[in-house]
mmCIF file of N, CA and C in Angstrom:
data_model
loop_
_atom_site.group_PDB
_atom_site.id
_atom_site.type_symbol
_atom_site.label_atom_id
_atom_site.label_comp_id
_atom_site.label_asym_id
_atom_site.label_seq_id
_atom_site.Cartn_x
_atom_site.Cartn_y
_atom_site.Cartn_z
ATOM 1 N N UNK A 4 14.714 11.978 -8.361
ATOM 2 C CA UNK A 4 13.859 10.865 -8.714
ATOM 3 C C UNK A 4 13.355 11.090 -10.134
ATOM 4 N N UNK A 5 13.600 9.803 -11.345
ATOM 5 C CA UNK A 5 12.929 10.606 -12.101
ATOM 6 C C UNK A 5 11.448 10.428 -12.210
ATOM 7 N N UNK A 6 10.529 10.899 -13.301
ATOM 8 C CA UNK A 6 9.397 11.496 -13.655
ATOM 9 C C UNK A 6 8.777 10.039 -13.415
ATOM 10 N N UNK A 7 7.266 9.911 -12.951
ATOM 11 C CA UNK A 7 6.694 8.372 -13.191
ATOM 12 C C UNK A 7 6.490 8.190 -14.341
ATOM 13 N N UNK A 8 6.502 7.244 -14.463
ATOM 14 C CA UNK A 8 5.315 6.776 -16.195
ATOM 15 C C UNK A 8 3.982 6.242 -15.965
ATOM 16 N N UNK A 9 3.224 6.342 -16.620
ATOM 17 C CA UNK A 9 1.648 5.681 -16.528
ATOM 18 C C UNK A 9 2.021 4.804 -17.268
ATOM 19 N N UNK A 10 1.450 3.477 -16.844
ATOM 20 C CA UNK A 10 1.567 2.207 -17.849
ATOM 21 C C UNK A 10 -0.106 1.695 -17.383
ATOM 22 N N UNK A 11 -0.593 1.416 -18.401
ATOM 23 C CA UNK A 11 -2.189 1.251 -19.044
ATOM 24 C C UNK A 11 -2.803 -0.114 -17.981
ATOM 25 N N UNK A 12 -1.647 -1.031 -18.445
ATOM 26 C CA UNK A 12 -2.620 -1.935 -17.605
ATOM 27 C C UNK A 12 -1.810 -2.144 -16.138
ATOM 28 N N UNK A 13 -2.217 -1.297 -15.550
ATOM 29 C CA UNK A 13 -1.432 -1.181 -13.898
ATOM 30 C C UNK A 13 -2.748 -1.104 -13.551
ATOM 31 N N UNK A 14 -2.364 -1.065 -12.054
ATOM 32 C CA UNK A 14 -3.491 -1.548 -10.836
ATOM 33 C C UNK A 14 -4.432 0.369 -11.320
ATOM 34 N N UNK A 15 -3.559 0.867 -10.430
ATOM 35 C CA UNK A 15 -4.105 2.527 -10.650
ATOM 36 C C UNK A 15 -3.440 4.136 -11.140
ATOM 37 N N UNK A 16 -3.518 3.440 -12.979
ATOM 38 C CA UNK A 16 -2.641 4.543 -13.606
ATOM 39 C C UNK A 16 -3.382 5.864 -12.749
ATOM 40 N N UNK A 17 -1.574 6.583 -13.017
ATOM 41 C CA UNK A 17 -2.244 8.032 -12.643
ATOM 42 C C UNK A 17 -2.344 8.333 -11.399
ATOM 43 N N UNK A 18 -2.394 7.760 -10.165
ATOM 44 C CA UNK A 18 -2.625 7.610 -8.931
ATOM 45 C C UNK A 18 -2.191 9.138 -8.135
ATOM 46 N N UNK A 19 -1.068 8.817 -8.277
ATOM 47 C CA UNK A 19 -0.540 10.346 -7.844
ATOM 48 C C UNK A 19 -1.105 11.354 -8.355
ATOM 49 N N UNK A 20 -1.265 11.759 -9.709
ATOM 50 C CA UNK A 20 -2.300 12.848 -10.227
ATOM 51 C C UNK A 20 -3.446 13.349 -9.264
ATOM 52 N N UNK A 21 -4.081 11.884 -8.726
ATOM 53 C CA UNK A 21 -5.056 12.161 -8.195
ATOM 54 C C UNK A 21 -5.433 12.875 -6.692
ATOM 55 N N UNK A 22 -4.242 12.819 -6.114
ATOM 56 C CA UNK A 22 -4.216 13.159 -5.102
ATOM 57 C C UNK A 22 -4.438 14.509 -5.235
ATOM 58 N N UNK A 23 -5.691 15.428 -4.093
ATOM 59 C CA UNK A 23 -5.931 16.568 -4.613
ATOM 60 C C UNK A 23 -4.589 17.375 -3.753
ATOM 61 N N UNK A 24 -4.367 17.184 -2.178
ATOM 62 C CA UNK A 24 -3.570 18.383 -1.553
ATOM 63 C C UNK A 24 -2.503 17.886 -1.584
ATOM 64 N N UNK A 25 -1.795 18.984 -1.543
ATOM 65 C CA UNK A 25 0.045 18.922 -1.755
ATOM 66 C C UNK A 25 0.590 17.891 -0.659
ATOM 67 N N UNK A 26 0.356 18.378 0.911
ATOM 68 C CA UNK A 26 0.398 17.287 1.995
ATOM 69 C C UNK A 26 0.305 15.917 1.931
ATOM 70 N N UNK A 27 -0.813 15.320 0.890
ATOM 71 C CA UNK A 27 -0.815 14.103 0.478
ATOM 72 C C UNK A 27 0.167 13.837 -0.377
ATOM 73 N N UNK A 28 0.560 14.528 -1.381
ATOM 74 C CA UNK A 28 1.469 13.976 -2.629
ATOM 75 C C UNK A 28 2.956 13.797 -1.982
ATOM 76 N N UNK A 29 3.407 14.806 -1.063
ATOM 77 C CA UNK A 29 4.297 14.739 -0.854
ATOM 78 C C UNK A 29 4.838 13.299 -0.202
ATOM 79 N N UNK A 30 3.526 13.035 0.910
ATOM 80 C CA UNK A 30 4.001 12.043 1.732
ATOM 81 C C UNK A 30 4.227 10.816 1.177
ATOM 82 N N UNK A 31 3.026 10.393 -0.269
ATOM 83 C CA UNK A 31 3.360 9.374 -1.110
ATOM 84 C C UNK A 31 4.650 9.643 -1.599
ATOM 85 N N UNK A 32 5.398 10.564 -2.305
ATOM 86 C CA UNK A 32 6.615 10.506 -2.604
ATOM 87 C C UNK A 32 7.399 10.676 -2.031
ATOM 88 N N UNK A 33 7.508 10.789 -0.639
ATOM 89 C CA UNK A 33 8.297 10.619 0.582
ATOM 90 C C UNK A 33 8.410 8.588 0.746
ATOM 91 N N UNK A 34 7.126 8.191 0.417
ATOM 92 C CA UNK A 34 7.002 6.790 0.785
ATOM 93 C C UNK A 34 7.643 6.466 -0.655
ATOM 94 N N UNK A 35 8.134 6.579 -1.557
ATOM 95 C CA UNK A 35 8.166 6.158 -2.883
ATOM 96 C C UNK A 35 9.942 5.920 -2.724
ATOM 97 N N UNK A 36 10.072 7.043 -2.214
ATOM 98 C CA UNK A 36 11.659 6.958 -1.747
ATOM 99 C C UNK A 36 12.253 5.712 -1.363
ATOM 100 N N UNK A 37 11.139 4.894 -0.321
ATOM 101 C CA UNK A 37 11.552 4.009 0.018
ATOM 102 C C UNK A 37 11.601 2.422 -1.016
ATOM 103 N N UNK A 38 11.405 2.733 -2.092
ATOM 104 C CA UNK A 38 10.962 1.897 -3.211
ATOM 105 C C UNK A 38 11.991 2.689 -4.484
ATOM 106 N N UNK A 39 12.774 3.139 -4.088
ATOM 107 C CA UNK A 39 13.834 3.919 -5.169
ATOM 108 C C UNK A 39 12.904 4.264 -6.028
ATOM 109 N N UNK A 40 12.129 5.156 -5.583
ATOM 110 C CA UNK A 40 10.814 6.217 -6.745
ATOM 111 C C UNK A 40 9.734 5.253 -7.770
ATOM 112 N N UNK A 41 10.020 4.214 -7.276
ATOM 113 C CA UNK A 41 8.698 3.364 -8.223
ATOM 114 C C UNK A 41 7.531 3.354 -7.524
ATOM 115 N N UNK A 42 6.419 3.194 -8.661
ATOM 116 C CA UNK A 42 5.224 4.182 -7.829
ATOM 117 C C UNK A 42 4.571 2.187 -8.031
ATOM 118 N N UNK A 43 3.803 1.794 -7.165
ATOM 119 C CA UNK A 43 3.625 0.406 -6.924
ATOM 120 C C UNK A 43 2.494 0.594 -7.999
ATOM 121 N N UNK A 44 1.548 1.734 -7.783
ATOM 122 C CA UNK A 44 0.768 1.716 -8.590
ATOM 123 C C UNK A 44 0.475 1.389 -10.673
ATOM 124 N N UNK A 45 1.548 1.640 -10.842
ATOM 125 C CA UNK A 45 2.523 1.687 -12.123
ATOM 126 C C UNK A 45 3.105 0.623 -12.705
ATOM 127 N N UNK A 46 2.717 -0.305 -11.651
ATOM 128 C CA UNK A 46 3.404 -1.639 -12.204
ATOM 129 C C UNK A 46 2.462 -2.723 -12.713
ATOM 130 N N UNK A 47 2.735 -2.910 -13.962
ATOM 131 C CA UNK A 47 1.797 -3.718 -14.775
ATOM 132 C C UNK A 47 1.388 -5.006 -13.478
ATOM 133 N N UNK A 48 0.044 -5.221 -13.885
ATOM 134 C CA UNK A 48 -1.050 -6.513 -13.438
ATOM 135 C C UNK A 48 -0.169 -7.485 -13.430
ATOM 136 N N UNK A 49 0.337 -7.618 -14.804
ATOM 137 C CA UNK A 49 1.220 -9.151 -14.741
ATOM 138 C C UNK A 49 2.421 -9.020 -13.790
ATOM 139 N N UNK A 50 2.952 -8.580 -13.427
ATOM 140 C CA UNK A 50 4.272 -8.413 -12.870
ATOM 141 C C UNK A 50 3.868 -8.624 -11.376
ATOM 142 N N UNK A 51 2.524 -8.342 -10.844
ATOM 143 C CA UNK A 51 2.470 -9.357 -9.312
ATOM 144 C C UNK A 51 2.122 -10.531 -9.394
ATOM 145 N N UNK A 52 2.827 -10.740 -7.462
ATOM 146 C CA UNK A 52 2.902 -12.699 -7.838
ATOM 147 C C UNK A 52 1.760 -13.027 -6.866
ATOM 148 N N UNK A 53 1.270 -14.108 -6.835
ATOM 149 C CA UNK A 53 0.089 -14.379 -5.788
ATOM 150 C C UNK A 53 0.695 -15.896 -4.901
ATOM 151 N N UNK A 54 2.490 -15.577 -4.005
ATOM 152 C CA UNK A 54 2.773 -16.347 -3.703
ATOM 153 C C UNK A 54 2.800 -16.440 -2.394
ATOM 154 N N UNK A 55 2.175 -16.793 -1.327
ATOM 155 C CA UNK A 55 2.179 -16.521 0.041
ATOM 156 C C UNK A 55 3.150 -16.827 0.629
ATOM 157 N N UNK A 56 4.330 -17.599 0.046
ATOM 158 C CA UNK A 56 5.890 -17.865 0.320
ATOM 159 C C UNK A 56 6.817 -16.898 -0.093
ATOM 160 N N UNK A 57 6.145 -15.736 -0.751
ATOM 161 C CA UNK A 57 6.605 -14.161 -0.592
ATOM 162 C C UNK A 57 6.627 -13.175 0.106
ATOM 163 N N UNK A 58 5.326 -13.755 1.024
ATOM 164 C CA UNK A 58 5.116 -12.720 2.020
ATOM 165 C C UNK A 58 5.929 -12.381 2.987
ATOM 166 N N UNK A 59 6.182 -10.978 3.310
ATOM 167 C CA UNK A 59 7.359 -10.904 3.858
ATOM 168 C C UNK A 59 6.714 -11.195 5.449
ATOM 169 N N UNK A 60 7.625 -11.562 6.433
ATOM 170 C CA UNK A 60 7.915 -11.764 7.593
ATOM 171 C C UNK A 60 7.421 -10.684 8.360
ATOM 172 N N UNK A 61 6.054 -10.153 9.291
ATOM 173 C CA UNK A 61 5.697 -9.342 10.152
ATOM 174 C C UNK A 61 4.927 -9.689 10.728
ATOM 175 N N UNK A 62 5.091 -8.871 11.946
ATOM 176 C CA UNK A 62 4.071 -8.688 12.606
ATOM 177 C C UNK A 62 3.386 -7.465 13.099
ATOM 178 N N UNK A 63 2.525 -6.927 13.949
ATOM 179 C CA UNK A 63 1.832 -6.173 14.257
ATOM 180 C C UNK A 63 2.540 -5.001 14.511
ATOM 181 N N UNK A 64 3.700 -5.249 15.111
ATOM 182 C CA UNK A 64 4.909 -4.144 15.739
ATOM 183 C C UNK A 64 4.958 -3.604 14.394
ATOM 184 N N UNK A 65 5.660 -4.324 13.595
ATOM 185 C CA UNK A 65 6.359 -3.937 12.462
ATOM 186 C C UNK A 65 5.538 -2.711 11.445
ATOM 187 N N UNK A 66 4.099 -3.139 11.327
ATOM 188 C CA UNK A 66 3.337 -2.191 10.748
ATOM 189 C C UNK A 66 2.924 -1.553 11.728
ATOM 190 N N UNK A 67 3.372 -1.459 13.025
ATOM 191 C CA UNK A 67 2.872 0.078 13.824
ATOM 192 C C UNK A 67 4.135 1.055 13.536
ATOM 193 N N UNK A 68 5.427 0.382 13.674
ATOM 194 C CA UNK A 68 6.581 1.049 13.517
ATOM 195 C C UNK A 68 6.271 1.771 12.141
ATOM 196 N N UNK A 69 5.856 0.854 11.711
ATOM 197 C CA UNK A 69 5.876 1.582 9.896
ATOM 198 C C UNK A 69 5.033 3.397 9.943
ATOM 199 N N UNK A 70 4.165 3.057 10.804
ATOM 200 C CA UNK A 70 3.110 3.634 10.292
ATOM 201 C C UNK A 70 3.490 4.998 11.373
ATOM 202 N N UNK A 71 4.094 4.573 12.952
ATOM 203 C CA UNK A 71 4.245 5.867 13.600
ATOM 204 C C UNK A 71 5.659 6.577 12.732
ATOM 205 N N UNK A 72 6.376 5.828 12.399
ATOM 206 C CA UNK A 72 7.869 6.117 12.051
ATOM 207 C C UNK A 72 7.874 7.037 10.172
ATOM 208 N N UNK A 73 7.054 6.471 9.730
ATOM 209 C CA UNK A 73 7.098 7.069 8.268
ATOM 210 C C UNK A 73 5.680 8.016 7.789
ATOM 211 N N UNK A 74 6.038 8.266 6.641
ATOM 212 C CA UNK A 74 4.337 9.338 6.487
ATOM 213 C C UNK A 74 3.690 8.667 6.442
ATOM 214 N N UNK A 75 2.491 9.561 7.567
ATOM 215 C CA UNK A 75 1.032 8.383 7.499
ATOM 216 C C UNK A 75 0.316 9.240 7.502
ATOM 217 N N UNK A 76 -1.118 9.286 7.446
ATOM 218 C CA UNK A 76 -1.881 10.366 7.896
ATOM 219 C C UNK A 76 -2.965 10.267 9.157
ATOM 220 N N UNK A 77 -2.121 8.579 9.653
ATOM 221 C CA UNK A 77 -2.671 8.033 11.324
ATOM 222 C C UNK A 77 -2.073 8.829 12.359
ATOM 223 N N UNK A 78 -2.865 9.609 13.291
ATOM 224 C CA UNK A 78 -2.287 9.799 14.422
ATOM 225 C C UNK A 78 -2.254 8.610 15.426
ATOM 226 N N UNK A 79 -1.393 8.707 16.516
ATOM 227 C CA UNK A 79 -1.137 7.944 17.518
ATOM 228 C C UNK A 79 -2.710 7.132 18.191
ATOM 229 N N UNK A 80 -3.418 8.225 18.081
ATOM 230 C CA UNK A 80 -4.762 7.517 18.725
ATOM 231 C C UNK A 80 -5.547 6.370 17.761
ATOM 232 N N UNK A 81 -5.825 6.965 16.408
ATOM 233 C CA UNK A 81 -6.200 6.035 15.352
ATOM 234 C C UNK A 81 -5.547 4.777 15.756
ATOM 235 N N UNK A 82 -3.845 4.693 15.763
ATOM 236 C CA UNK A 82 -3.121 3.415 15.482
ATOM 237 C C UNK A 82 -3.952 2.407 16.889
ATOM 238 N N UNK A 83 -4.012 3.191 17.687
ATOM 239 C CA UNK A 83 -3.970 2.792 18.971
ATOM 240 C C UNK A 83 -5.657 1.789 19.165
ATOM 241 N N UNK A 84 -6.795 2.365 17.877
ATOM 242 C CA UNK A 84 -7.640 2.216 18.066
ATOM 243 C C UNK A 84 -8.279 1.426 16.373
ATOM 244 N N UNK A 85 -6.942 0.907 16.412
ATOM 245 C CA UNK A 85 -6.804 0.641 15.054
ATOM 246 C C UNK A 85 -8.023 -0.619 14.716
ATOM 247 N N UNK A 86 -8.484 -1.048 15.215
ATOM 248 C CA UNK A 86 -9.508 -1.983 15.097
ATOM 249 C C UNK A 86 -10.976 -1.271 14.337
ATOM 250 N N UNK A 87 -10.734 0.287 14.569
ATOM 251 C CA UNK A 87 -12.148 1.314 14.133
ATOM 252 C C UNK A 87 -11.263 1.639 12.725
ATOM 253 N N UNK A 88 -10.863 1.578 11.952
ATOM 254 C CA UNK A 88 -9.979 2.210 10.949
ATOM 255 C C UNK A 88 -10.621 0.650 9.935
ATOM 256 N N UNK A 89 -11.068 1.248 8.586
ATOM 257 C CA UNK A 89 -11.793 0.751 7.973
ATOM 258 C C UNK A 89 -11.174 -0.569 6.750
ATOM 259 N N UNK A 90 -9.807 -0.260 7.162
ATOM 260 C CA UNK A 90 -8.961 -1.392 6.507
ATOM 261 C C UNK A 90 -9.161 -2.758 7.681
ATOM 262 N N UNK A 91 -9.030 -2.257 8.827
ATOM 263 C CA UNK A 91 -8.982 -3.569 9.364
ATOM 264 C C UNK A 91 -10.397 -4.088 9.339
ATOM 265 N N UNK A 92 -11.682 -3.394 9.541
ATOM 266 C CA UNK A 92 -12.782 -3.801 9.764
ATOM 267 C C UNK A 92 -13.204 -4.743 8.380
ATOM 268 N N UNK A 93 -12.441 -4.338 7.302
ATOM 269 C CA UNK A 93 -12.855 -4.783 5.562
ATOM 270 C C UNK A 93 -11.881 -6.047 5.628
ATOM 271 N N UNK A 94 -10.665 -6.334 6.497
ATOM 272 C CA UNK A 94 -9.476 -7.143 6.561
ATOM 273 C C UNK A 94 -10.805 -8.394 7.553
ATOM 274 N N UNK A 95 -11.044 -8.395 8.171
ATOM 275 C CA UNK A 95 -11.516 -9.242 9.360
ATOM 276 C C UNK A 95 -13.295 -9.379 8.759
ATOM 277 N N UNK A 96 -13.940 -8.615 8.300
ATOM 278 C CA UNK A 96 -14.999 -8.957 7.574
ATOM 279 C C UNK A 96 -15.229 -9.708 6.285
ATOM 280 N N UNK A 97 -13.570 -10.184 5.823
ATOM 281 C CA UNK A 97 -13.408 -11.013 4.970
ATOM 282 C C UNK A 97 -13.612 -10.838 3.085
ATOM 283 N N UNK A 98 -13.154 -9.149 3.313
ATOM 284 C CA UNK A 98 -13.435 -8.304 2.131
ATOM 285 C C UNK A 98 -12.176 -8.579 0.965
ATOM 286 N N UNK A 99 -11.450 -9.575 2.080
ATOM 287 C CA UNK A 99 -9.963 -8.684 0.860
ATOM 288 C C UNK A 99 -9.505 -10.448 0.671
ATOM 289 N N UNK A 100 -9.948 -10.686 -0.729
ATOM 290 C CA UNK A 100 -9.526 -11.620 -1.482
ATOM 291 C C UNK A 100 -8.348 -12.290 -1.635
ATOM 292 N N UNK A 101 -7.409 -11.398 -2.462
ATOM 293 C CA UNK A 101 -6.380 -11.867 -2.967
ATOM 294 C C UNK A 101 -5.181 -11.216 -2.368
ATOM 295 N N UNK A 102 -4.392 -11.751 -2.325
ATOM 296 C CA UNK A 102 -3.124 -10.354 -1.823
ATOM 297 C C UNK A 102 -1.716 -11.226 -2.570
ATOM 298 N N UNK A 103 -1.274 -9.906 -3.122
ATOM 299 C CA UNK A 103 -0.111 -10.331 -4.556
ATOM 300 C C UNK A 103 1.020 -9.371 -3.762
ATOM 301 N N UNK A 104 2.120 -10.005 -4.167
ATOM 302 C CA UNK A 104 3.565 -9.348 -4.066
ATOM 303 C C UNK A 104 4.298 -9.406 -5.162
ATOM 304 N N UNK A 105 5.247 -8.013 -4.954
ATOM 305 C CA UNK A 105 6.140 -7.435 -6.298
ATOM 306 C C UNK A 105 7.373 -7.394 -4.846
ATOM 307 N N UNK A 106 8.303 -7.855 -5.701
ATOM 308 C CA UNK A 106 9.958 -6.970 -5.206
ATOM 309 C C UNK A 106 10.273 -5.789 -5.579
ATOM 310 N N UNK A 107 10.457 -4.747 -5.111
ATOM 311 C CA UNK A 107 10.969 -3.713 -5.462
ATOM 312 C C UNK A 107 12.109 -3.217 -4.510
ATOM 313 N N UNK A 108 13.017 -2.726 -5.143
ATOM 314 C CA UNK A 108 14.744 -2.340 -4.193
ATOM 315 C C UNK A 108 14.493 -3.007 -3.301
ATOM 316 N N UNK A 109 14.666 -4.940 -3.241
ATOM 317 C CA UNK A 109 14.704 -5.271 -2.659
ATOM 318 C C UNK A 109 13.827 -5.442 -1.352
ATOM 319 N N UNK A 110 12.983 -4.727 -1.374
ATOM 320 C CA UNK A 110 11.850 -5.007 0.002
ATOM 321 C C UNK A 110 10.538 -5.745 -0.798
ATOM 322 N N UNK A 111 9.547 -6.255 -0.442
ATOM 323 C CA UNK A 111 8.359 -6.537 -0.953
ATOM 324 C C UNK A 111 7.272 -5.900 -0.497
ATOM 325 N N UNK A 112 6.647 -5.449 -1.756
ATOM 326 C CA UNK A 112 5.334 -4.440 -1.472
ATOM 327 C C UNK A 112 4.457 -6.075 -1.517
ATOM 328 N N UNK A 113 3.496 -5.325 -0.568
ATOM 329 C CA UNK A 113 2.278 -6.564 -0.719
ATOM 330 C C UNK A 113 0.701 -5.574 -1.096
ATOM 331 N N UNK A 114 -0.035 -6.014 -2.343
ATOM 332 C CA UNK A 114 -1.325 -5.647 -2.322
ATOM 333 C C UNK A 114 -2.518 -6.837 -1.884
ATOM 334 N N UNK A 115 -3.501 -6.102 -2.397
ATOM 335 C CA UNK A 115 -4.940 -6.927 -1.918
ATOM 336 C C UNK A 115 -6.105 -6.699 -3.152
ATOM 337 N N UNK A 116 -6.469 -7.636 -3.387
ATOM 338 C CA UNK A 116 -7.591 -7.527 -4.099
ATOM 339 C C UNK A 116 -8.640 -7.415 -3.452
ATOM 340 N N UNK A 117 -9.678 -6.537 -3.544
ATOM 341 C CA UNK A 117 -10.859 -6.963 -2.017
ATOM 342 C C UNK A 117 -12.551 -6.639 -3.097
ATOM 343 N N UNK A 118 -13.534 -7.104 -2.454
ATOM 344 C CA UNK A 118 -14.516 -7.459 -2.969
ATOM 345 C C UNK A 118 -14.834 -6.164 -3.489
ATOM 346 N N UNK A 119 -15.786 -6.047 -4.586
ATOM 347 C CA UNK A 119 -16.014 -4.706 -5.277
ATOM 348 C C UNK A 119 -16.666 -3.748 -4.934
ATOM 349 N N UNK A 120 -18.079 -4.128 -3.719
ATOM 350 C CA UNK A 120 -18.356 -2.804 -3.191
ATOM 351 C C UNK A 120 -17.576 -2.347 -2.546
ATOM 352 N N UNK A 121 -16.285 -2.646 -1.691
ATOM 353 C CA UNK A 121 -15.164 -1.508 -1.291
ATOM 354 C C UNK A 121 -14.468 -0.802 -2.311
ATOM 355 N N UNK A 122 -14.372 -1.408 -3.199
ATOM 356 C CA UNK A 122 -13.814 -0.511 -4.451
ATOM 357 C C UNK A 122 -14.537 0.620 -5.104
ATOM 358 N N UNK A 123 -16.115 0.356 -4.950
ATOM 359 C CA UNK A 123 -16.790 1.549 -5.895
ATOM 360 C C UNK A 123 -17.393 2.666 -4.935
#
């Protein structure tokens, strides 16, 4: 894979840097694999789309499969109890604004913009 690049106006230059334990880095670049080594984070602001006729096709299965099947750092019980896990509680409390898609090798990453006290 080669080396990332930091590009300035991306969502969160550097991202990977930040990760402090090895266990974490790896699993992001285990997940990166699946994106032929592009780090989502890295990809300039302008380059997502805010088209909801992009969104790819899922359902609930699909992101459990994702999540028991590839690196996560959810165990089986979390998924299971996934309603206490603080993405969904911020998803259903009506935190998360915007949500943009990029193509990458062909699959679509989807992000979220969400209100700013979850961010700080």
């Amino acid at each position: 894979m080669a080396e990332l690049r930091t590009t300035v106006n991306s969502l969160l230059p550097g991202y990977l840097a930040t990760l402090k334990e090895q266990k974490g880095k790896q699993r992001y670049l285990e997940k990166l694999k699946i994106l032929d080594g592009v780090d989502p984070y890295e990809i300039s602001k302008s380059d997502w789309i805010d088209d909801v006729d992009l969104w790819p096709g899922m359902t609930y299965i699909h992101v459990g499969m994702y999540l028991l099947l590839g690196p996560s750092p959810y165990s089986s019980e979390d998924l299971l109890n996934y309603k206490s896990l603080a993405s969904y509680v911020n998803f259903t409390s009506g935190w998360v604004r915007q949500i943009l898609v990029k193509v990458i090798a062909n699959k679509r990453v989807v992000i979220a913009k969400v209100s700013s006290c979850l961010t700080g």
